[in-house]
Structure formats: C-alpha cells, structure tokens
Amino acid sequence: MENNKTSRRVEFALSGLHPALFLTDVDEYFICRICYFVVRTPLACTACENLYCKECAEKYIRIRGKICKYCKAELNLLELRKFPLKIYSQFTLFCENYNHGCRFEGSIEEIRAHIQECEFSLIHCSNPLCTKEFLLKDCTFLDLRVCSLKCNEAVQFWNILGKQNKIDYIKFFWQCLDAYKTKLQNSIEEESKDLAETGDEKLKQIQEETEKLRQQLYEVKHLIHNGKLVHSVWTCCKQEKYSQGCVKI
C-alpha cells in the first residue's frame, strides 16, 4: 500500500516551475496545490480559487477523481481571472536549464517559447538500446538526436524496420559497410603515413650521426702525438695516453 502511495506522489511531482528560478518572490497564491511549485499553465478551482498546474490537475483527476484536494468540492477548473493572470504574466525567471548552463531570462511566456529550442536542454539518445543523456548543444546528429555514429546507424535501421522490404535492408547495410570500409582505410592510411614519416626522420638522424662519426674517425687517423709518453701522459700536450693526437700528420 505504501509503495502505491509513493508512486502516486512521484507521478504528480515537478509539473510546476521551481520557485528558485524566479527573480522575485512569488506569492503563495500562485503555488500549485499538488506539486507545490509555481503553477505552470495555471487553472483555478471554481469553488475555492486555489490553483493547479494543468498537467497536475489532469493527473490528479485521473487517479483520485474529480474532487478538489484543498476544499473537497467537485473540481471544476477555469483559467485565471484577468487580474491574477496579469500578475502571473509579469513574473520574470531564469530558463529551467539554468543548472545545465543556460542564463536566458524572461517572462513565463518567453521561457515557454525559449525552452523549445534551448541548446542546454538535456535530451535522451533516441536509440532505444542506449541510455545516454546529453545536452542539445553537444548533439552532432540533430535530425535523429543520437549520441554517436553507432546510435545514428542503429536508429536509421530501426526506422526502416517493418515498413521497407529486404532490398532496403540490404542497401542500408551495404552503405554501412562502405562507410566503415572507408573509415578503416583512412585510418590505416593515416597510421601508415605517420609511421613512414617517423621512419624517414629516424633514417635521416642515423645518417647524420654516421657522417659525424666518419668525420671524427678521419680526423683521429690524421692526428698524432709528437712528444714522449711519460707516466701515461704525453709531454707534447699533457694529455692522457689514449687521447686524440695534437698534431696533424
């Protein structure tokens, strides 16, 4: 029984607008009697004039019946009267995607229009096998709203299942194979190019070092000590026994 109550509370939650988004304090009158947030698309009970979000009211009536939660009278709903509607329309608030980075602010109507295209909206990958969420601004495949090339191809295949013939399936997978083949070839070519460039650099380095050694060997072959070796030191240059000669031949 307790689980049933919990599930109902969860179903009603978060239909309204969070009070923290508003730039000014909101009067208690504009708080939904179901979700306890600022009403979204407000409707008023004709008996007590307490407000409900339209979405909250529809869910409440479906589950609990057409009885006002506050006054217990039959729940008949009307749009706001002119004066409270005027106050409601003048509220200013931040976009609901504030915590995701959006800093847009405006009236409730402006926010309603903005949220439809807000690039900071959190969306679910449309691939039914994927559970990833990401911001709209980070979506590469806007048409299908998927998170990756793999999911993009999966959704394309999903879309043709059940409404196309086998020829279309074959064509689609043929295109996938061609795409992966091209991608693999490009990857191999890039890696081969990098390896070739690295090999050329190494070869050039070895050739330069070999040439330096050859020059040093040539110089050593044509240099001698013209003094005497006394106690392992040459008298001509005071260098050690196995040092390079000091006089050209």
PDB file of C-alpha atoms in Angstrom:
ATOM      1  CA  MET A   1       0.000   0.000   0.000  1.00  0.00           C
ATOM      2  CA  GLU A   2       2.844   2.377   0.916  1.00  0.00           C
ATOM      3  CA  ASN A   3       4.541   1.724  -2.441  1.00  0.00           C
ATOM      4  CA  ASN A   4       1.305   2.634  -4.203  1.00  0.00           C
ATOM      5  CA  LYS A   5       1.139   5.986  -2.354  1.00  0.00           C
ATOM      6  CA  THR A   6       4.773   6.705  -3.161  1.00  0.00           C
ATOM      7  CA  SER A   7       4.258   6.001  -6.862  1.00  0.00           C
ATOM      8  CA  ARG A   8       1.331   8.417  -6.913  1.00  0.00           C
ATOM      9  CA  ARG A   9       3.358  11.188  -5.257  1.00  0.00           C
ATOM     10  CA  VAL A  10       6.147  10.651  -7.776  1.00  0.00           C
ATOM     11  CA  GLU A  11       3.673  10.837 -10.649  1.00  0.00           C
ATOM     12  CA  PHE A  12       2.488  14.269  -9.503  1.00  0.00           C
ATOM     13  CA  ALA A  13       5.966  15.686  -8.875  1.00  0.00           C
ATOM     14  CA  LEU A  14       7.734  18.530 -10.680  1.00  0.00           C
ATOM     15  CA  SER A  15       5.000  19.637 -13.074  1.00  0.00           C
ATOM     16  CA  GLY A  16       5.340  23.266 -11.981  1.00  0.00           C
ATOM     17  CA  LEU A  17       8.162  25.814 -12.124  1.00  0.00           C
ATOM     18  CA  HIS A  18      10.763  25.744  -9.343  1.00  0.00           C
ATOM     19  CA  PRO A  19      10.458  28.879  -7.141  1.00  0.00           C
ATOM     20  CA  ALA A  20      14.261  29.282  -7.131  1.00  0.00           C
ATOM     21  CA  LEU A  21      14.168  30.145 -10.850  1.00  0.00           C
ATOM     22  CA  PHE A  22      12.181  33.337 -10.251  1.00  0.00           C
ATOM     23  CA  LEU A  23      13.958  36.679  -9.915  1.00  0.00           C
ATOM     24  CA  THR A  24      11.394  37.935  -7.378  1.00  0.00           C
ATOM     25  CA  ASP A  25       9.374  36.282  -4.637  1.00  0.00           C
ATOM     26  CA  VAL A  26       6.181  34.576  -5.806  1.00  0.00           C
ATOM     27  CA  ASP A  27       3.012  34.936  -3.756  1.00  0.00           C
ATOM     28  CA  GLU A  28       1.698  31.745  -2.123  1.00  0.00           C
ATOM     29  CA  TYR A  29      -1.450  32.113  -4.229  1.00  0.00           C
ATOM     30  CA  PHE A  30       0.477  31.020  -7.340  1.00  0.00           C
ATOM     31  CA  ILE A  31       1.725  27.756  -5.785  1.00  0.00           C
ATOM     32  CA  CYS A  32       0.160  24.585  -7.191  1.00  0.00           C
ATOM     33  CA  ARG A  33      -1.726  22.616  -4.515  1.00  0.00           C
ATOM     34  CA  ILE A  34      -0.420  19.333  -5.901  1.00  0.00           C
ATOM     35  CA  CYS A  35       3.267  19.730  -6.817  1.00  0.00           C
ATOM     36  CA  TYR A  36       3.868  22.800  -4.582  1.00  0.00           C
ATOM     37  CA  PHE A  37       5.858  24.560  -7.298  1.00  0.00           C
ATOM     38  CA  VAL A  38       4.818  27.762  -9.078  1.00  0.00           C
ATOM     39  CA  VAL A  39       1.899  26.844 -11.334  1.00  0.00           C
ATOM     40  CA  ARG A  40       2.597  26.058 -14.965  1.00  0.00           C
ATOM     41  CA  THR A  41      -0.398  26.707 -17.253  1.00  0.00           C
ATOM     42  CA  PRO A  42      -2.497  27.662 -14.202  1.00  0.00           C
ATOM     43  CA  LEU A  43      -6.111  26.605 -13.670  1.00  0.00           C
ATOM     44  CA  ALA A  44      -8.293  27.680 -10.720  1.00  0.00           C
ATOM     45  CA  CYS A  45     -10.848  25.653  -8.793  1.00  0.00           C
ATOM     46  CA  THR A  46     -14.212  27.417  -9.236  1.00  0.00           C
ATOM     47  CA  ALA A  47     -15.183  26.656  -5.627  1.00  0.00           C
ATOM     48  CA  CYS A  48     -12.115  27.848  -3.662  1.00  0.00           C
ATOM     49  CA  GLU A  49      -9.982  29.520  -6.392  1.00  0.00           C
ATOM     50  CA  ASN A  50      -6.875  27.564  -5.382  1.00  0.00           C
ATOM     51  CA  LEU A  51      -4.564  26.997  -8.337  1.00  0.00           C
ATOM     52  CA  TYR A  52      -3.335  23.846 -10.019  1.00  0.00           C
ATOM     53  CA  CYS A  53      -0.928  23.215 -12.884  1.00  0.00           C
ATOM     54  CA  LYS A  54      -2.934  21.957 -15.835  1.00  0.00           C
ATOM     55  CA  GLU A  55      -0.781  18.822 -16.029  1.00  0.00           C
ATOM     56  CA  CYS A  56      -1.030  18.195 -12.275  1.00  0.00           C
ATOM     57  CA  ALA A  57      -4.822  18.579 -12.349  1.00  0.00           C
ATOM     58  CA  GLU A  58      -5.215  16.159 -15.254  1.00  0.00           C
ATOM     59  CA  LYS A  59      -3.115  13.505 -13.491  1.00  0.00           C
ATOM     60  CA  TYR A  60      -4.873  14.094 -10.172  1.00  0.00           C
ATOM     61  CA  ILE A  61      -8.353  13.722 -11.682  1.00  0.00           C
ATOM     62  CA  ARG A  62      -7.309  10.554 -13.492  1.00  0.00           C
ATOM     63  CA  ILE A  63      -6.024   8.928 -10.289  1.00  0.00           C
ATOM     64  CA  ARG A  64      -8.042  10.446  -7.421  1.00  0.00           C
ATOM     65  CA  GLY A  65     -11.195  11.593  -9.136  1.00  0.00           C
ATOM     66  CA  LYS A  66     -12.743  14.999  -9.736  1.00  0.00           C
ATOM     67  CA  ILE A  67     -12.539  16.279  -6.136  1.00  0.00           C
ATOM     68  CA  CYS A  68     -10.604  19.422  -5.163  1.00  0.00           C
ATOM     69  CA  LYS A  69      -7.647  18.464  -2.999  1.00  0.00           C
ATOM     70  CA  TYR A  70      -7.990  21.667  -0.966  1.00  0.00           C
ATOM     71  CA  CYS A  71     -11.726  22.304  -0.450  1.00  0.00           C
ATOM     72  CA  LYS A  72     -13.027  18.771  -1.254  1.00  0.00           C
ATOM     73  CA  ALA A  73     -15.733  20.194  -3.543  1.00  0.00           C
ATOM     74  CA  GLU A  74     -16.264  18.951  -7.082  1.00  0.00           C
ATOM     75  CA  LEU A  75     -13.208  20.037  -9.039  1.00  0.00           C
ATOM     76  CA  ASN A  76     -14.269  22.313 -11.867  1.00  0.00           C
ATOM     77  CA  LEU A  77     -11.399  24.294 -13.350  1.00  0.00           C
ATOM     78  CA  LEU A  78     -11.220  27.626 -15.153  1.00  0.00           C
ATOM     79  CA  GLU A  79      -8.384  29.777 -16.468  1.00  0.00           C
ATOM     80  CA  LEU A  80      -7.144  32.621 -14.259  1.00  0.00           C
ATOM     81  CA  ARG A  81      -9.185  35.773 -13.931  1.00  0.00           C
ATOM     82  CA  LYS A  82      -7.834  38.914 -15.580  1.00  0.00           C
ATOM     83  CA  PHE A  83      -6.085  40.481 -12.563  1.00  0.00           C
ATOM     84  CA  PRO A  84      -4.167  37.414 -11.252  1.00  0.00           C
ATOM     85  CA  LEU A  85      -3.332  36.478 -14.851  1.00  0.00           C
ATOM     86  CA  LYS A  86      -1.776  39.921 -15.352  1.00  0.00           C
ATOM     87  CA  ILE A  87       0.403  39.475 -12.248  1.00  0.00           C
ATOM     88  CA  TYR A  88       1.351  35.939 -13.311  1.00  0.00           C
ATOM     89  CA  SER A  89       2.376  37.082 -16.795  1.00  0.00           C
ATOM     90  CA  GLN A  90       4.716  39.718 -15.318  1.00  0.00           C
ATOM     91  CA  PHE A  91       6.861  37.239 -13.385  1.00  0.00           C
ATOM     92  CA  THR A  92      10.471  37.035 -14.601  1.00  0.00           C
ATOM     93  CA  LEU A  93      12.545  33.889 -14.232  1.00  0.00           C
ATOM     94  CA  PHE A  94      15.589  32.025 -15.489  1.00  0.00           C
ATOM     95  CA  CYS A  95      15.415  29.207 -18.026  1.00  0.00           C
ATOM     96  CA  GLU A  96      14.669  25.803 -16.481  1.00  0.00           C
ATOM     97  CA  ASN A  97      18.015  24.609 -17.864  1.00  0.00           C
ATOM     98  CA  TYR A  98      19.899  27.015 -15.573  1.00  0.00           C
ATOM     99  CA  ASN A  99      21.757  24.156 -13.857  1.00  0.00           C
ATOM    100  CA  HIS A 100      22.956  22.950 -17.266  1.00  0.00           C
ATOM    101  CA  GLY A 101      24.498  26.327 -18.128  1.00  0.00           C
ATOM    102  CA  CYS A 102      21.690  28.392 -19.692  1.00  0.00           C
ATOM    103  CA  ARG A 103      21.457  32.002 -18.489  1.00  0.00           C
ATOM    104  CA  PHE A 104      18.417  33.113 -20.509  1.00  0.00           C
ATOM    105  CA  GLU A 105      15.809  35.017 -18.513  1.00  0.00           C
ATOM    106  CA  GLY A 106      12.379  36.313 -19.431  1.00  0.00           C
ATOM    107  CA  SER A 107       8.668  36.161 -18.723  1.00  0.00           C
ATOM    108  CA  ILE A 108       6.860  32.843 -18.358  1.00  0.00           C
ATOM    109  CA  GLU A 109       5.672  33.095 -21.970  1.00  0.00           C
ATOM    110  CA  GLU A 110       9.191  33.912 -23.195  1.00  0.00           C
ATOM    111  CA  ILE A 111      10.621  30.992 -21.227  1.00  0.00           C
ATOM    112  CA  ARG A 112       7.953  28.694 -22.693  1.00  0.00           C
ATOM    113  CA  ALA A 113       8.996  29.693 -26.225  1.00  0.00           C
ATOM    114  CA  HIS A 114      12.728  29.607 -25.450  1.00  0.00           C
ATOM    115  CA  ILE A 115      12.709  26.140 -23.877  1.00  0.00           C
ATOM    116  CA  GLN A 116      11.576  24.610 -27.186  1.00  0.00           C
ATOM    117  CA  GLU A 117      14.946  25.406 -28.741  1.00  0.00           C
ATOM    118  CA  CYS A 118      17.242  25.860 -25.722  1.00  0.00           C
ATOM    119  CA  GLU A 119      20.623  24.347 -26.547  1.00  0.00           C
ATOM    120  CA  PHE A 120      21.147  23.440 -22.887  1.00  0.00           C
ATOM    121  CA  SER A 121      18.156  21.079 -22.832  1.00  0.00           C
ATOM    122  CA  LEU A 122      19.027  17.601 -21.569  1.00  0.00           C
ATOM    123  CA  ILE A 123      17.903  15.000 -24.094  1.00  0.00           C
ATOM    124  CA  HIS A 124      17.896  11.224 -24.200  1.00  0.00           C
ATOM    125  CA  CYS A 125      19.579   9.381 -27.052  1.00  0.00           C
ATOM    126  CA  SER A 126      16.786   8.275 -29.396  1.00  0.00           C
ATOM    127  CA  ASN A 127      18.382   4.850 -29.857  1.00  0.00           C
ATOM    128  CA  PRO A 128      16.083   2.557 -27.788  1.00  0.00           C
ATOM    129  CA  LEU A 129      19.110   0.447 -26.811  1.00  0.00           C
ATOM    130  CA  CYS A 130      21.112   3.417 -25.480  1.00  0.00           C
ATOM    131  CA  THR A 131      20.680   5.075 -22.064  1.00  0.00           C
ATOM    132  CA  LYS A 132      22.956   8.092 -22.565  1.00  0.00           C
ATOM    133  CA  GLU A 133      21.809  11.661 -21.916  1.00  0.00           C
ATOM    134  CA  PHE A 134      23.473  14.767 -23.333  1.00  0.00           C
ATOM    135  CA  LEU A 135      22.877  18.468 -23.922  1.00  0.00           C
ATOM    136  CA  LEU A 136      21.278  19.507 -27.180  1.00  0.00           C
ATOM    137  CA  LYS A 137      24.256  21.758 -27.956  1.00  0.00           C
ATOM    138  CA  ASP A 138      26.544  18.694 -27.880  1.00  0.00           C
ATOM    139  CA  CYS A 139      24.418  16.703 -30.330  1.00  0.00           C
ATOM    140  CA  THR A 140      26.185  16.023 -33.658  1.00  0.00           C
ATOM    141  CA  PHE A 141      23.197  14.336 -35.319  1.00  0.00           C
ATOM    142  CA  LEU A 142      20.381  16.844 -34.732  1.00  0.00           C
ATOM    143  CA  ASP A 143      17.863  15.174 -37.053  1.00  0.00           C
ATOM    144  CA  LEU A 144      17.785  11.930 -35.062  1.00  0.00           C
ATOM    145  CA  ARG A 145      19.071  13.259 -31.718  1.00  0.00           C
ATOM    146  CA  VAL A 146      21.525  10.448 -31.090  1.00  0.00           C
ATOM    147  CA  CYS A 147      24.793  10.488 -29.153  1.00  0.00           C
ATOM    148  CA  SER A 148      27.122   8.735 -31.615  1.00  0.00           C
ATOM    149  CA  LEU A 149      27.624   7.462 -35.155  1.00  0.00           C
ATOM    150  CA  LYS A 150      26.834   3.942 -33.939  1.00  0.00           C
ATOM    151  CA  CYS A 151      23.485   5.055 -32.481  1.00  0.00           C
ATOM    152  CA  ASN A 152      22.782   7.104 -35.603  1.00  0.00           C
ATOM    153  CA  GLU A 153      23.057   3.994 -37.776  1.00  0.00           C
ATOM    154  CA  ALA A 154      21.052   1.919 -35.284  1.00  0.00           C
ATOM    155  CA  VAL A 155      18.178   4.428 -35.323  1.00  0.00           C
ATOM    156  CA  GLN A 156      18.220   4.616 -39.117  1.00  0.00           C
ATOM    157  CA  PHE A 157      17.900   0.845 -39.233  1.00  0.00           C
ATOM    158  CA  TRP A 158      15.164   0.956 -36.574  1.00  0.00           C
ATOM    159  CA  ASN A 159      13.225   3.472 -38.660  1.00  0.00           C
ATOM    160  CA  ILE A 160      13.108   1.244 -41.726  1.00  0.00           C
ATOM    161  CA  LEU A 161      12.174  -1.948 -39.875  1.00  0.00           C
ATOM    162  CA  GLY A 162       8.617  -3.004 -40.536  1.00  0.00           C
ATOM    163  CA  LYS A 163       7.939  -0.586 -43.352  1.00  0.00           C
ATOM    164  CA  GLN A 164      10.513  -1.456 -46.001  1.00  0.00           C
ATOM    165  CA  ASN A 165      11.363  -4.621 -47.898  1.00  0.00           C
ATOM    166  CA  LYS A 166      14.521  -6.707 -47.697  1.00  0.00           C
ATOM    167  CA  ILE A 167      16.138  -4.824 -50.574  1.00  0.00           C
ATOM    168  CA  ASP A 168      16.106  -1.675 -48.440  1.00  0.00           C
ATOM    169  CA  TYR A 169      17.715  -3.574 -45.544  1.00  0.00           C
ATOM    170  CA  ILE A 170      20.490  -4.816 -47.819  1.00  0.00           C
ATOM    171  CA  LYS A 171      21.065  -1.355 -49.273  1.00  0.00           C
ATOM    172  CA  PHE A 172      21.299   0.180 -45.814  1.00  0.00           C
ATOM    173  CA  PHE A 173      23.817  -2.372 -44.526  1.00  0.00           C
ATOM    174  CA  TRP A 174      25.738  -2.061 -47.786  1.00  0.00           C
ATOM    175  CA  GLN A 175      26.055   1.669 -47.116  1.00  0.00           C
ATOM    176  CA  CYS A 176      27.162   0.946 -43.542  1.00  0.00           C
ATOM    177  CA  LEU A 177      29.832  -1.471 -44.758  1.00  0.00           C
ATOM    178  CA  ASP A 178      31.085   1.046 -47.317  1.00  0.00           C
ATOM    179  CA  ALA A 179      31.214   3.758 -44.660  1.00  0.00           C
ATOM    180  CA  TYR A 180      33.169   1.571 -42.233  1.00  0.00           C
ATOM    181  CA  LYS A 181      35.464   0.394 -45.027  1.00  0.00           C
ATOM    182  CA  THR A 182      36.254   3.983 -45.993  1.00  0.00           C
ATOM    183  CA  LYS A 183      36.773   4.952 -42.364  1.00  0.00           C
ATOM    184  CA  LEU A 184      39.099   1.981 -41.786  1.00  0.00           C
ATOM    185  CA  GLN A 185      41.080   2.693 -44.960  1.00  0.00           C
ATOM    186  CA  ASN A 186      41.519   6.327 -43.977  1.00  0.00           C
ATOM    187  CA  SER A 187      42.662   5.275 -40.518  1.00  0.00           C
ATOM    188  CA  ILE A 188      45.205   2.798 -41.937  1.00  0.00           C
ATOM    189  CA  GLU A 189      46.498   5.375 -44.407  1.00  0.00           C
ATOM    190  CA  GLU A 190      46.931   7.953 -41.653  1.00  0.00           C
ATOM    191  CA  GLU A 191      48.790   5.478 -39.430  1.00  0.00           C
ATOM    192  CA  SER A 192      50.982   4.339 -42.347  1.00  0.00           C
ATOM    193  CA  LYS A 193      51.778   7.946 -43.180  1.00  0.00           C
ATOM    194  CA  ASP A 194      52.751   8.641 -39.571  1.00  0.00           C
ATOM    195  CA  LEU A 195      54.950   5.532 -39.457  1.00  0.00           C
ATOM    196  CA  ALA A 196      56.612   6.448 -42.770  1.00  0.00           C
ATOM    197  CA  GLU A 197      57.323   9.982 -41.582  1.00  0.00           C
ATOM    198  CA  THR A 198      58.736   8.639 -38.324  1.00  0.00           C
ATOM    199  CA  GLY A 199      60.893   6.132 -40.240  1.00  0.00           C
ATOM    200  CA  ASP A 200      62.244   8.835 -42.558  1.00  0.00           C
ATOM    201  CA  GLU A 201      63.153  11.014 -39.593  1.00  0.00           C
ATOM    202  CA  LYS A 202      64.946   8.124 -37.866  1.00  0.00           C
ATOM    203  CA  LEU A 203      66.872   7.253 -41.046  1.00  0.00           C
ATOM    204  CA  LYS A 204      67.934  10.861 -41.521  1.00  0.00           C
ATOM    205  CA  GLN A 205      69.061  11.046 -37.894  1.00  0.00           C
ATOM    206  CA  ILE A 206      71.121   7.833 -38.228  1.00  0.00           C
ATOM    207  CA  GLN A 207      72.727   9.093 -41.443  1.00  0.00           C
ATOM    208  CA  GLU A 208      73.701  12.377 -39.780  1.00  0.00           C
ATOM    209  CA  GLU A 209      75.199  10.596 -36.768  1.00  0.00           C
ATOM    210  CA  THR A 210      77.095   8.193 -39.058  1.00  0.00           C
ATOM    211  CA  GLU A 211      78.541  11.119 -41.005  1.00  0.00           C
ATOM    212  CA  LYS A 212      79.679  12.784 -37.767  1.00  0.00           C
ATOM    213  CA  LEU A 213      81.414   9.574 -36.662  1.00  0.00           C
ATOM    214  CA  ARG A 214      83.065   9.232 -40.069  1.00  0.00           C
ATOM    215  CA  GLN A 215      84.429  12.777 -39.821  1.00  0.00           C
ATOM    216  CA  GLN A 216      85.688  12.180 -36.302  1.00  0.00           C
ATOM    217  CA  LEU A 217      87.391   8.936 -37.380  1.00  0.00           C
ATOM    218  CA  TYR A 218      89.051  10.703 -40.305  1.00  0.00           C
ATOM    219  CA  GLU A 219      90.390  13.424 -38.019  1.00  0.00           C
ATOM    220  CA  VAL A 220      91.669  10.914 -35.468  1.00  0.00           C
ATOM    221  CA  LYS A 221      93.506   8.924 -38.179  1.00  0.00           C
ATOM    222  CA  HIS A 222      95.476  12.012 -39.215  1.00  0.00           C
ATOM    223  CA  LEU A 223      96.485  13.252 -35.768  1.00  0.00           C
ATOM    224  CA  ILE A 224      99.479  12.103 -33.710  1.00  0.00           C
ATOM    225  CA  HIS A 225     101.406  13.000 -30.568  1.00  0.00           C
ATOM    226  CA  ASN A 226     104.973  14.135 -31.405  1.00  0.00           C
ATOM    227  CA  GLY A 227     106.144  14.098 -27.798  1.00  0.00           C
ATOM    228  CA  LYS A 228     107.091  11.297 -25.466  1.00  0.00           C
ATOM    229  CA  LEU A 229     104.847   9.234 -23.239  1.00  0.00           C
ATOM    230  CA  VAL A 230     105.917   9.680 -19.625  1.00  0.00           C
ATOM    231  CA  HIS A 231     103.850   8.016 -16.907  1.00  0.00           C
ATOM    232  CA  SER A 232     100.922   7.629 -19.331  1.00  0.00           C
ATOM    233  CA  VAL A 233     100.971  11.362 -20.205  1.00  0.00           C
ATOM    234  CA  TRP A 234     102.205  12.892 -23.484  1.00  0.00           C
ATOM    235  CA  THR A 235     104.893  15.518 -22.983  1.00  0.00           C
ATOM    236  CA  CYS A 236     103.760  17.446 -26.066  1.00  0.00           C
ATOM    237  CA  CYS A 237     100.233  18.289 -24.905  1.00  0.00           C
ATOM    238  CA  LYS A 238      99.986  16.893 -21.380  1.00  0.00           C
ATOM    239  CA  GLN A 239      97.048  14.682 -22.471  1.00  0.00           C
ATOM    240  CA  GLU A 240      96.461  11.100 -21.322  1.00  0.00           C
ATOM    241  CA  LYS A 241      97.860   8.094 -23.156  1.00  0.00           C
ATOM    242  CA  TYR A 242      94.783   7.279 -25.259  1.00  0.00           C
ATOM    243  CA  SER A 243      93.791  10.861 -26.052  1.00  0.00           C
ATOM    244  CA  GLN A 244      93.363  12.228 -29.585  1.00  0.00           C
ATOM    245  CA  GLY A 245      96.610  13.363 -31.264  1.00  0.00           C
ATOM    246  CA  CYS A 246      97.541  17.013 -31.062  1.00  0.00           C
ATOM    247  CA  VAL A 247      99.458  17.428 -34.347  1.00  0.00           C
ATOM    248  CA  LYS A 248      98.277  16.714 -37.914  1.00  0.00           C
ATOM    249  CA  ILE A 249     100.388  14.324 -39.939  1.00  0.00           C
TER     250      ILE A 249
END
